[in-house]
Coordinates of C-alpha atoms in Angstrom, one line a residue:
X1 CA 117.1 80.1 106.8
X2 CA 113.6 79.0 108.2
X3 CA 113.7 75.5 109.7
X4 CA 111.4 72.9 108.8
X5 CA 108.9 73.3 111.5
X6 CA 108.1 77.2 110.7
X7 CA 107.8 76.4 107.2
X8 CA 105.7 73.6 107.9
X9 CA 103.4 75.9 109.9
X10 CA 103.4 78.7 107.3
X11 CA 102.0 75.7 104.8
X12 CA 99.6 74.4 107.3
X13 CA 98.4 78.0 108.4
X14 CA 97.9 79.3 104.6
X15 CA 96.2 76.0 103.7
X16 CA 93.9 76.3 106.5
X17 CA 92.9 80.0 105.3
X18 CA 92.8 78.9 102.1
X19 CA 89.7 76.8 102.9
X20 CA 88.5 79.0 105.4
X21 CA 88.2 82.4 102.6
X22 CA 87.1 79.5 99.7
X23 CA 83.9 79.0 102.4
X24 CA 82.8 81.6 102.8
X25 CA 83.0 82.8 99.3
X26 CA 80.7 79.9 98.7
X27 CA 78.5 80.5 101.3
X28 CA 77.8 84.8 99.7
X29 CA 74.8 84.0 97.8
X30 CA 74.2 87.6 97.4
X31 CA 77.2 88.3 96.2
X32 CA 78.3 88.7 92.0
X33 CA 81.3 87.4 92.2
X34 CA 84.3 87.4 89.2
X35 CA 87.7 85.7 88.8
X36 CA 89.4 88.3 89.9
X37 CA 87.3 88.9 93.4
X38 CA 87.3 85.6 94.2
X39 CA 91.1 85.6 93.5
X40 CA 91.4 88.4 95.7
X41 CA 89.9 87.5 98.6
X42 CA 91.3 84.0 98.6
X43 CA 94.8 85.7 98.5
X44 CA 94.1 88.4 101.4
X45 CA 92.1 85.1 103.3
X46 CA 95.1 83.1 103.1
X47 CA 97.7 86.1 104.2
X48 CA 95.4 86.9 107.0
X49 CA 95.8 83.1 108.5
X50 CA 99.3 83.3 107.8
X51 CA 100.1 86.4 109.8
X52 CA 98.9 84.3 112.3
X53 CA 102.1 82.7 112.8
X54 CA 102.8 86.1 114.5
X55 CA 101.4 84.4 117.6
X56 CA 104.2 82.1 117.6
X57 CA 107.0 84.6 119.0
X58 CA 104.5 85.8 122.0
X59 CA 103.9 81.8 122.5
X60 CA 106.7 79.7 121.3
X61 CA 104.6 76.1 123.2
X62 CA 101.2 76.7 121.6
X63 CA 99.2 74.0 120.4
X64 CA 99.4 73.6 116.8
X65 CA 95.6 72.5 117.0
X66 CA 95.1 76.1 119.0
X67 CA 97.2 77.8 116.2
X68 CA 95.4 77.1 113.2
X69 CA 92.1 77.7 115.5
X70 CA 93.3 80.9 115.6
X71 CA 94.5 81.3 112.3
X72 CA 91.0 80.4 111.0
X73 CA 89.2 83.3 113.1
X74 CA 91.7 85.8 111.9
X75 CA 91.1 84.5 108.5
X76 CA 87.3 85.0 108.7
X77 CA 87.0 88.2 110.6
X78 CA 90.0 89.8 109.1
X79 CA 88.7 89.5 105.1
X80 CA 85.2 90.9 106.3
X81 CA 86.3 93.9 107.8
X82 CA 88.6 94.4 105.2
X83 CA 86.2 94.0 102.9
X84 CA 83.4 96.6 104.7
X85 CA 86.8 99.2 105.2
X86 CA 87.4 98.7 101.3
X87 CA 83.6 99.6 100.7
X88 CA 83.5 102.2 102.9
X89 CA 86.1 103.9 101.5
X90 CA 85.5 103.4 98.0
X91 CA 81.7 104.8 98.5
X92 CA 83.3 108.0 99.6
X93 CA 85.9 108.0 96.8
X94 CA 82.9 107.7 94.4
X95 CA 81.0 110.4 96.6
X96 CA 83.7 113.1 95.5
X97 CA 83.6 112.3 91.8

């Protein structure tokens, strides 16, 4: 069983990417978004920040302020390179049709 305080920081981490993705989908002017994108992303967003608890078992004492810093910056950076490696891959799927 988790204890409170890992589930606590699970919440606090996937609420924080939850904002963080919600952001900067509103800040893509350019971008035609759906339902089902915006759904997307702010799933992969918040799973990115999450797997930032990973950080937890190489430092146990880290400041929770640090933490979610840091879960924030994967958040970002993580959905927009997903998001160029998902477009690059599906322009050469598309190439071979």
């Amino acid at each position: 069983m988790m204890d409170h305080n890992t589930i606590e920081a699970i919440v606090t981490l996937g609420t924080a990417g939850l904002f963080v993705t919600i952001g900067k989908i509103l800040l893509a002017n350019d971008e035609k978004l759906d339902w089902s994108v915006v759904i997307g992303k702010v799933i992969l967003g918040t799973a990115l920040a999450i797997s930032a608890a990973a950080i937890l078992a190489l430092l146990p004492t880290i400041n929770t302020l640090a933490l979610v810093g840091i879960s924030c910056a994967i958040s970002l950076l993580g959905l927009t390179w997903f998001e160029e490696l998902a477009k690059k891959y599906a322009e050469k799927f598309i190439e071979k049709k």
